[in-house]
């Protein structure tokens, strides 16, 4: 059993390179990635649209892009682009990924269990 409101080490910082990385930690399937400032990000490894594995996607312009339909998610997990809708339409808020807080301490990434 895991304690809530605690931080748990989940990954060594050096393991996280330029591509999304899938890892199961604390019973959750997660995707880790770095934004353009090299800051580590993590989200649930599941696209809210069709359930595709986001870790199979890529990073484009500071967004995690789903490999299935190309939905692009920002650091907060909010869908910012749906290619089929064009660039003018704002994606609905319900198309958001669960984002998990991370902290880097002594080159380890720590996940908050809330």
Short mmCIF file of N, CA, C and O in Angstrom, two decimals:
data_model
loop_
_atom_site.label_atom_id
_atom_site.label_comp_id
_atom_site.label_asym_id
_atom_site.label_seq_id
_atom_site.Cartn_x
_atom_site.Cartn_y
_atom_site.Cartn_z
N UNK A 1 0.84 -1.18 0.00
CA UNK A 1 0.00 0.00 0.00
C UNK A 1 0.89 1.24 0.00
O UNK A 1 1.86 1.33 0.73
N UNK A 2 0.56 2.21 -0.83
CA UNK A 2 1.32 3.44 -0.94
C UNK A 2 0.66 4.54 -0.12
O UNK A 2 -0.55 4.64 -0.05
N UNK A 3 1.47 5.37 0.48
CA UNK A 3 0.97 6.49 1.26
C UNK A 3 0.70 7.67 0.33
O UNK A 3 1.52 8.00 -0.51
N UNK A 4 -0.45 8.31 0.50
CA UNK A 4 -0.76 9.48 -0.31
C UNK A 4 -0.05 10.70 0.27
O UNK A 4 0.40 10.68 1.42
N UNK A 5 0.03 11.75 -0.51
CA UNK A 5 0.72 12.98 -0.12
C UNK A 5 2.19 12.74 0.21
O UNK A 5 2.75 13.37 1.11
N UNK A 6 2.81 11.82 -0.50
CA UNK A 6 4.23 11.54 -0.35
C UNK A 6 4.88 11.52 -1.74
O UNK A 6 4.20 11.34 -2.74
N UNK A 7 6.19 11.68 -1.76
CA UNK A 7 6.94 11.64 -3.02
C UNK A 7 7.68 10.32 -3.10
O UNK A 7 8.24 9.86 -2.10
N UNK A 8 7.69 9.73 -4.27
CA UNK A 8 8.35 8.44 -4.49
C UNK A 8 9.32 8.57 -5.68
O UNK A 8 8.95 9.13 -6.71
N UNK A 9 10.54 8.01 -5.56
CA UNK A 9 11.44 8.04 -6.71
C UNK A 9 10.89 7.12 -7.81
O UNK A 9 10.46 6.01 -7.53
N UNK A 10 10.91 7.62 -9.04
CA UNK A 10 10.33 6.84 -10.13
C UNK A 10 11.28 6.61 -11.30
O UNK A 10 11.05 5.70 -12.11
N UNK A 11 12.33 7.42 -11.42
CA UNK A 11 13.19 7.32 -12.59
C UNK A 11 14.48 8.10 -12.34
O UNK A 11 14.45 9.12 -11.65
N UNK A 12 15.57 7.61 -12.88
CA UNK A 12 16.80 8.39 -12.87
C UNK A 12 16.71 9.41 -13.99
O UNK A 12 16.32 9.08 -15.11
N UNK A 13 17.10 10.63 -13.70
CA UNK A 13 16.99 11.70 -14.68
C UNK A 13 17.73 11.37 -15.97
O UNK A 13 17.25 11.67 -17.06
N UNK A 14 18.87 10.70 -15.88
CA UNK A 14 19.67 10.38 -17.07
C UNK A 14 18.98 9.37 -18.00
O UNK A 14 19.33 9.25 -19.16
N UNK A 15 17.99 8.65 -17.48
CA UNK A 15 17.25 7.69 -18.31
C UNK A 15 16.34 8.38 -19.31
O UNK A 15 15.95 7.81 -20.32
N UNK A 16 15.98 9.62 -19.02
CA UNK A 16 15.02 10.35 -19.84
C UNK A 16 15.76 11.19 -20.88
O UNK A 16 16.40 12.17 -20.55
N UNK A 17 15.68 10.77 -22.10
CA UNK A 17 16.39 11.43 -23.20
C UNK A 17 15.41 12.25 -24.03
O UNK A 17 14.50 12.84 -23.50
N UNK A 18 15.55 12.24 -25.35
CA UNK A 18 14.72 13.07 -26.21
C UNK A 18 13.39 12.48 -26.63
O UNK A 18 12.53 13.20 -27.12
N UNK A 19 13.19 11.19 -26.45
CA UNK A 19 11.94 10.54 -26.87
C UNK A 19 11.08 10.21 -25.66
O UNK A 19 11.60 10.03 -24.56
N UNK A 20 9.78 10.11 -25.84
CA UNK A 20 8.93 9.70 -24.73
C UNK A 20 9.33 8.32 -24.21
O UNK A 20 9.76 7.45 -24.97
N UNK A 21 9.21 8.13 -22.91
CA UNK A 21 9.63 6.90 -22.27
C UNK A 21 8.46 6.35 -21.43
O UNK A 21 7.92 7.06 -20.59
N UNK A 22 8.10 5.10 -21.68
CA UNK A 22 7.02 4.45 -20.93
C UNK A 22 7.61 3.74 -19.73
O UNK A 22 8.67 3.14 -19.79
N UNK A 23 6.90 3.84 -18.59
CA UNK A 23 7.30 3.11 -17.39
C UNK A 23 6.07 2.93 -16.51
O UNK A 23 5.22 3.82 -16.42
N UNK A 24 5.97 1.77 -15.88
CA UNK A 24 4.90 1.56 -14.92
C UNK A 24 5.49 1.81 -13.53
O UNK A 24 6.48 1.19 -13.14
N UNK A 25 4.90 2.73 -12.81
CA UNK A 25 5.36 3.07 -11.47
C UNK A 25 4.16 3.20 -10.55
O UNK A 25 3.15 3.81 -10.91
N UNK A 26 4.29 2.60 -9.39
CA UNK A 26 3.24 2.68 -8.37
C UNK A 26 1.88 2.25 -8.93
O UNK A 26 0.85 2.83 -8.63
N UNK A 27 1.91 1.23 -9.78
CA UNK A 27 0.68 0.70 -10.35
C UNK A 27 0.06 1.55 -11.45
O UNK A 27 -1.06 1.29 -11.87
N UNK A 28 0.78 2.54 -11.94
CA UNK A 28 0.26 3.41 -12.99
C UNK A 28 1.14 3.34 -14.23
O UNK A 28 2.37 3.36 -14.13
N UNK A 29 0.52 3.25 -15.40
CA UNK A 29 1.24 3.27 -16.67
C UNK A 29 1.47 4.74 -17.03
O UNK A 29 0.52 5.49 -17.25
N UNK A 30 2.74 5.15 -17.08
CA UNK A 30 3.09 6.55 -17.27
C UNK A 30 3.96 6.75 -18.51
O UNK A 30 4.64 5.84 -18.96
N UNK A 31 3.94 7.97 -19.04
CA UNK A 31 4.86 8.38 -20.08
C UNK A 31 5.65 9.57 -19.54
O UNK A 31 5.09 10.51 -18.99
N UNK A 32 6.98 9.48 -19.66
CA UNK A 32 7.88 10.55 -19.24
C UNK A 32 8.45 11.20 -20.49
O UNK A 32 8.75 10.51 -21.47
N UNK A 33 8.61 12.51 -20.48
CA UNK A 33 9.19 13.21 -21.62
C UNK A 33 9.78 14.54 -21.16
O UNK A 33 9.53 14.98 -20.05
N UNK A 34 10.62 15.13 -22.01
CA UNK A 34 11.24 16.42 -21.70
C UNK A 34 10.70 17.49 -22.64
O UNK A 34 10.56 17.26 -23.84
N UNK A 35 10.41 18.67 -22.06
CA UNK A 35 9.97 19.78 -22.89
C UNK A 35 11.19 20.48 -23.49
O UNK A 35 12.32 20.02 -23.32
N UNK A 36 10.98 21.59 -24.18
CA UNK A 36 12.08 22.27 -24.88
C UNK A 36 13.11 22.85 -23.92
O UNK A 36 14.23 23.12 -24.32
N UNK A 37 12.74 23.04 -22.66
CA UNK A 37 13.71 23.55 -21.68
C UNK A 37 14.39 22.40 -20.95
O UNK A 37 15.09 22.63 -19.97
N UNK A 38 14.16 21.17 -21.39
CA UNK A 38 14.72 19.93 -20.81
C UNK A 38 14.11 19.60 -19.46
O UNK A 38 14.62 18.75 -18.74
N UNK A 39 13.01 20.22 -19.12
CA UNK A 39 12.31 19.90 -17.88
C UNK A 39 11.50 18.62 -18.06
O UNK A 39 10.79 18.45 -19.05
N UNK A 40 11.60 17.72 -17.09
CA UNK A 40 10.88 16.44 -17.16
C UNK A 40 9.38 16.65 -16.95
O UNK A 40 8.97 17.43 -16.09
N UNK A 41 8.60 15.92 -17.74
CA UNK A 41 7.14 15.94 -17.64
C UNK A 41 6.67 14.51 -17.56
O UNK A 41 7.33 13.60 -18.06
N UNK A 42 5.51 14.29 -16.97
CA UNK A 42 4.91 12.95 -17.00
C UNK A 42 3.39 13.05 -17.03
O UNK A 42 2.81 13.96 -16.45
N UNK A 43 2.82 12.10 -17.74
CA UNK A 43 1.38 12.02 -17.88
C UNK A 43 0.98 10.56 -17.92
O UNK A 43 1.83 9.68 -18.12
N UNK A 44 -0.29 10.32 -17.74
CA UNK A 44 -0.80 8.96 -17.92
C UNK A 44 -0.51 8.55 -19.36
O UNK A 44 -0.63 9.36 -20.28
N UNK A 45 -0.08 7.32 -19.55
CA UNK A 45 0.32 6.84 -20.87
C UNK A 45 -0.89 6.37 -21.68
O UNK A 45 -0.93 5.26 -22.19
N UNK A 46 -1.88 7.22 -21.78
CA UNK A 46 -3.11 6.86 -22.47
C UNK A 46 -3.73 8.11 -23.07
O UNK A 46 -4.03 9.06 -22.35
N UNK A 47 -3.90 8.11 -24.37
CA UNK A 47 -4.56 9.23 -25.03
C UNK A 47 -6.05 9.20 -24.65
O UNK A 47 -6.69 8.14 -24.75
N UNK A 48 -6.61 10.33 -24.22
CA UNK A 48 -8.02 10.34 -23.83
C UNK A 48 -8.99 10.15 -25.00
O UNK A 48 -10.16 9.88 -24.79
N UNK A 49 -8.49 10.24 -26.21
CA UNK A 49 -9.35 10.09 -27.38
C UNK A 49 -9.69 8.63 -27.66
O UNK A 49 -10.83 8.22 -27.60
N UNK A 50 -8.66 7.82 -27.94
CA UNK A 50 -8.89 6.41 -28.30
C UNK A 50 -8.06 5.44 -27.48
O UNK A 50 -8.02 4.26 -27.77
N UNK A 51 -7.35 5.95 -26.47
CA UNK A 51 -6.60 5.08 -25.58
C UNK A 51 -5.23 4.65 -26.09
O UNK A 51 -4.62 3.74 -25.53
N UNK A 52 -4.73 5.29 -27.14
CA UNK A 52 -3.41 4.93 -27.68
C UNK A 52 -2.32 5.21 -26.65
O UNK A 52 -2.45 6.08 -25.80
N UNK A 53 -1.23 4.49 -26.77
CA UNK A 53 -0.08 4.65 -25.89
C UNK A 53 0.71 5.90 -26.31
O UNK A 53 1.33 5.93 -27.37
N UNK A 54 0.68 6.94 -25.46
CA UNK A 54 1.36 8.19 -25.80
C UNK A 54 2.88 8.03 -25.85
O UNK A 54 3.56 8.80 -26.52
N UNK A 55 3.40 7.02 -25.18
CA UNK A 55 4.85 6.79 -25.20
C UNK A 55 5.33 6.37 -26.59
O UNK A 55 6.52 6.44 -26.88
N UNK A 56 4.43 5.96 -27.46
CA UNK A 56 4.78 5.60 -28.84
C UNK A 56 4.77 6.82 -29.75
O UNK A 56 5.11 6.72 -30.93
N UNK A 57 4.39 7.96 -29.19
CA UNK A 57 4.33 9.19 -29.97
C UNK A 57 5.66 9.90 -30.03
O UNK A 57 6.72 9.30 -29.87
N UNK A 58 5.60 11.22 -30.25
CA UNK A 58 6.82 12.01 -30.35
C UNK A 58 6.60 13.38 -29.73
O UNK A 58 5.46 13.78 -29.44
N UNK A 59 7.70 14.12 -29.55
CA UNK A 59 7.64 15.46 -29.01
C UNK A 59 7.79 16.44 -30.18
O UNK A 59 8.77 16.36 -30.93
N UNK A 60 6.83 17.34 -30.33
CA UNK A 60 6.86 18.33 -31.40
C UNK A 60 6.47 19.68 -30.82
O UNK A 60 5.37 19.83 -30.26
N UNK A 61 7.36 20.65 -30.94
CA UNK A 61 7.09 22.01 -30.45
C UNK A 61 6.55 22.04 -29.02
O UNK A 61 5.53 22.67 -28.74
N UNK A 62 7.23 21.33 -28.14
CA UNK A 62 6.87 21.31 -26.72
C UNK A 62 5.54 20.61 -26.42
O UNK A 62 4.90 20.86 -25.40
N UNK A 63 5.11 19.75 -27.33
CA UNK A 63 3.87 19.00 -27.14
C UNK A 63 4.15 17.50 -27.32
O UNK A 63 4.94 17.11 -28.18
N UNK A 64 3.47 16.70 -26.52
CA UNK A 64 3.50 15.26 -26.67
C UNK A 64 2.41 14.89 -27.67
O UNK A 64 1.23 15.17 -27.44
N UNK A 65 2.81 14.30 -28.79
CA UNK A 65 1.88 14.03 -29.89
C UNK A 65 1.53 12.55 -29.93
O UNK A 65 2.41 11.68 -30.00
N UNK A 66 0.23 12.26 -29.90
CA UNK A 66 -0.27 10.89 -29.94
C UNK A 66 0.05 10.26 -31.30
O UNK A 66 -0.12 10.90 -32.35
N UNK A 67 0.50 8.98 -31.29
CA UNK A 67 0.86 8.34 -32.56
C UNK A 67 -0.34 7.94 -33.41
O UNK A 67 -0.20 7.66 -34.60
N UNK A 68 -1.53 7.93 -32.83
CA UNK A 68 -2.70 7.43 -33.55
C UNK A 68 -3.35 8.49 -34.45
O UNK A 68 -3.39 8.36 -35.66
N UNK A 69 -3.85 9.58 -33.87
CA UNK A 69 -4.50 10.63 -34.64
C UNK A 69 -3.76 11.96 -34.59
O UNK A 69 -4.25 12.96 -35.12
N UNK A 70 -2.62 12.02 -33.90
CA UNK A 70 -1.83 13.24 -33.88
C UNK A 70 -2.29 14.31 -32.91
O UNK A 70 -1.87 15.46 -33.02
N UNK A 71 -3.15 13.95 -31.95
CA UNK A 71 -3.54 14.93 -30.94
C UNK A 71 -2.29 15.39 -30.21
O UNK A 71 -1.44 14.57 -29.86
N UNK A 72 -2.16 16.69 -29.97
CA UNK A 72 -0.97 17.26 -29.32
C UNK A 72 -1.33 17.78 -27.93
O UNK A 72 -2.24 18.59 -27.79
N UNK A 73 -0.59 17.30 -26.91
CA UNK A 73 -0.85 17.66 -25.52
C UNK A 73 0.29 18.50 -24.95
O UNK A 73 1.46 18.19 -25.16
N UNK A 74 -0.07 19.56 -24.21
CA UNK A 74 0.95 20.41 -23.61
C UNK A 74 1.40 19.85 -22.27
O UNK A 74 0.98 18.77 -21.86
N UNK A 75 2.26 20.60 -21.56
CA UNK A 75 2.81 20.16 -20.27
C UNK A 75 1.73 19.93 -19.21
O UNK A 75 1.92 19.15 -18.30
N UNK A 76 0.64 20.64 -19.31
CA UNK A 76 -0.46 20.49 -18.35
C UNK A 76 -1.42 19.36 -18.74
O UNK A 76 -2.40 19.12 -18.05
N UNK A 77 -1.13 18.70 -19.85
CA UNK A 77 -1.97 17.60 -20.31
C UNK A 77 -3.14 18.03 -21.17
O UNK A 77 -3.93 17.21 -21.61
N UNK A 78 -3.26 19.30 -21.42
CA UNK A 78 -4.37 19.85 -22.20
C UNK A 78 -4.13 19.63 -23.69
O UNK A 78 -3.04 19.92 -24.20
N UNK A 79 -5.13 19.12 -24.38
CA UNK A 79 -5.03 18.93 -25.83
C UNK A 79 -5.03 20.31 -26.49
O UNK A 79 -5.94 21.11 -26.28
N UNK A 80 -3.99 20.58 -27.27
CA UNK A 80 -3.86 21.89 -27.92
C UNK A 80 -4.10 21.83 -29.43
O UNK A 80 -4.30 22.87 -30.05
N UNK A 81 -4.10 20.62 -29.97
CA UNK A 81 -4.29 20.51 -31.42
C UNK A 81 -4.86 19.15 -31.79
O UNK A 81 -4.42 18.13 -31.31
N UNK A 82 -5.86 19.20 -32.66
CA UNK A 82 -6.43 18.00 -33.28
C UNK A 82 -6.29 18.22 -34.78
O UNK A 82 -6.99 19.06 -35.35
N UNK A 83 -5.36 17.52 -35.44
CA UNK A 83 -5.09 17.79 -36.86
C UNK A 83 -6.33 17.77 -37.75
O UNK A 83 -6.45 18.61 -38.64
N UNK A 84 -7.27 16.88 -37.51
CA UNK A 84 -8.46 16.78 -38.36
C UNK A 84 -9.38 18.00 -38.22
O UNK A 84 -10.18 18.27 -39.10
N UNK A 85 -9.25 18.75 -37.13
CA UNK A 85 -10.10 19.92 -36.90
C UNK A 85 -9.51 21.21 -37.45
O UNK A 85 -10.16 22.25 -37.40
N UNK A 86 -8.28 21.18 -37.91
CA UNK A 86 -7.64 22.40 -38.40
C UNK A 86 -7.06 23.20 -37.23
O UNK A 86 -7.22 22.85 -36.06
N UNK A 87 -6.40 24.28 -37.55
CA UNK A 87 -5.70 25.05 -36.52
C UNK A 87 -6.57 26.08 -35.81
O UNK A 87 -6.18 26.61 -34.77
N UNK A 88 -7.73 26.37 -36.32
CA UNK A 88 -8.58 27.41 -35.74
C UNK A 88 -9.45 26.93 -34.58
O UNK A 88 -9.79 27.71 -33.70
N UNK A 89 -9.82 25.68 -34.56
CA UNK A 89 -10.73 25.16 -33.54
C UNK A 89 -9.97 24.78 -32.27
O UNK A 89 -8.95 24.11 -32.32
N UNK A 90 -10.47 25.21 -31.14
CA UNK A 90 -9.87 24.88 -29.84
C UNK A 90 -10.44 23.54 -29.38
O UNK A 90 -11.66 23.37 -29.31
N UNK A 91 -9.57 22.58 -29.05
CA UNK A 91 -10.05 21.26 -28.59
C UNK A 91 -10.82 21.38 -27.27
O UNK A 91 -10.51 22.24 -26.44
N UNK A 92 -11.82 20.53 -27.08
CA UNK A 92 -12.59 20.57 -25.82
C UNK A 92 -11.74 20.16 -24.62
O UNK A 92 -10.81 19.37 -24.74
N UNK A 93 -12.07 20.72 -23.47
CA UNK A 93 -11.30 20.49 -22.24
C UNK A 93 -11.30 19.03 -21.80
O UNK A 93 -10.35 18.56 -21.19
N UNK A 94 -12.35 18.28 -22.13
CA UNK A 94 -12.40 16.88 -21.69
C UNK A 94 -11.34 16.02 -22.39
O UNK A 94 -11.06 14.92 -21.95
N UNK A 95 -10.73 16.53 -23.45
CA UNK A 95 -9.64 15.80 -24.11
C UNK A 95 -8.32 16.21 -23.47
O UNK A 95 -7.44 16.77 -24.11
N UNK A 96 -8.18 15.94 -22.20
CA UNK A 96 -6.96 16.24 -21.46
C UNK A 96 -6.39 14.96 -20.87
O UNK A 96 -7.13 14.05 -20.51
N UNK A 97 -5.07 14.91 -20.75
CA UNK A 97 -4.38 13.78 -20.13
C UNK A 97 -4.20 14.07 -18.65
O UNK A 97 -4.05 15.22 -18.25
N UNK A 98 -4.16 13.02 -17.87
CA UNK A 98 -3.83 13.17 -16.46
C UNK A 98 -2.35 13.49 -16.35
O UNK A 98 -1.51 12.75 -16.86
N UNK A 99 -2.02 14.61 -15.73
CA UNK A 99 -0.63 15.03 -15.54
C UNK A 99 -0.23 14.75 -14.10
O UNK A 99 -1.00 14.98 -13.18
N UNK A 100 0.98 14.25 -13.93
CA UNK A 100 1.50 13.89 -12.60
C UNK A 100 2.63 14.84 -12.25
O UNK A 100 3.50 15.11 -13.10
N UNK A 101 2.63 15.35 -11.04
CA UNK A 101 3.70 16.26 -10.61
C UNK A 101 5.00 15.51 -10.43
O UNK A 101 5.02 14.40 -9.89
N UNK A 102 6.08 16.14 -10.87
CA UNK A 102 7.42 15.57 -10.74
C UNK A 102 8.34 16.59 -10.07
O UNK A 102 8.14 17.78 -10.21
N UNK A 103 9.34 16.08 -9.39
CA UNK A 103 10.40 16.92 -8.84
C UNK A 103 11.72 16.20 -9.09
O UNK A 103 11.78 14.98 -9.05
N UNK A 104 12.76 16.97 -9.38
CA UNK A 104 14.09 16.38 -9.58
C UNK A 104 14.93 16.68 -8.35
O UNK A 104 15.13 17.83 -7.98
N UNK A 105 15.38 15.61 -7.71
CA UNK A 105 16.22 15.73 -6.52
C UNK A 105 17.38 14.77 -6.67
O UNK A 105 17.17 13.56 -6.88
N UNK A 106 18.58 15.27 -6.62
CA UNK A 106 19.78 14.43 -6.76
C UNK A 106 19.72 13.52 -7.98
O UNK A 106 20.01 12.34 -7.92
N UNK A 107 19.30 14.07 -9.10
CA UNK A 107 19.23 13.38 -10.38
C UNK A 107 18.22 12.24 -10.42
O UNK A 107 18.25 11.42 -11.31
N UNK A 108 17.32 12.18 -9.45
CA UNK A 108 16.21 11.23 -9.49
C UNK A 108 14.92 12.01 -9.72
O UNK A 108 14.76 13.10 -9.19
N UNK A 109 14.02 11.43 -10.48
CA UNK A 109 12.70 12.04 -10.65
C UNK A 109 11.77 11.46 -9.60
O UNK A 109 11.71 10.24 -9.42
N UNK A 110 11.06 12.33 -8.89
CA UNK A 110 10.13 11.89 -7.87
C UNK A 110 8.72 12.22 -8.29
O UNK A 110 8.44 13.28 -8.84
N UNK A 111 7.82 11.30 -8.04
CA UNK A 111 6.41 11.44 -8.39
C UNK A 111 5.59 11.66 -7.12
O UNK A 111 5.81 10.98 -6.12
N UNK A 112 4.68 12.60 -7.17
CA UNK A 112 3.78 12.83 -6.04
C UNK A 112 2.58 11.89 -6.17
O UNK A 112 1.97 11.83 -7.22
N UNK A 113 2.27 11.18 -5.13
CA UNK A 113 1.08 10.33 -5.11
C UNK A 113 0.03 11.08 -4.31
O UNK A 113 0.15 11.28 -3.11
N UNK A 114 -0.98 11.57 -5.01
CA UNK A 114 -2.04 12.37 -4.38
C UNK A 114 -3.35 11.63 -4.34
O UNK A 114 -3.65 10.85 -5.12
#
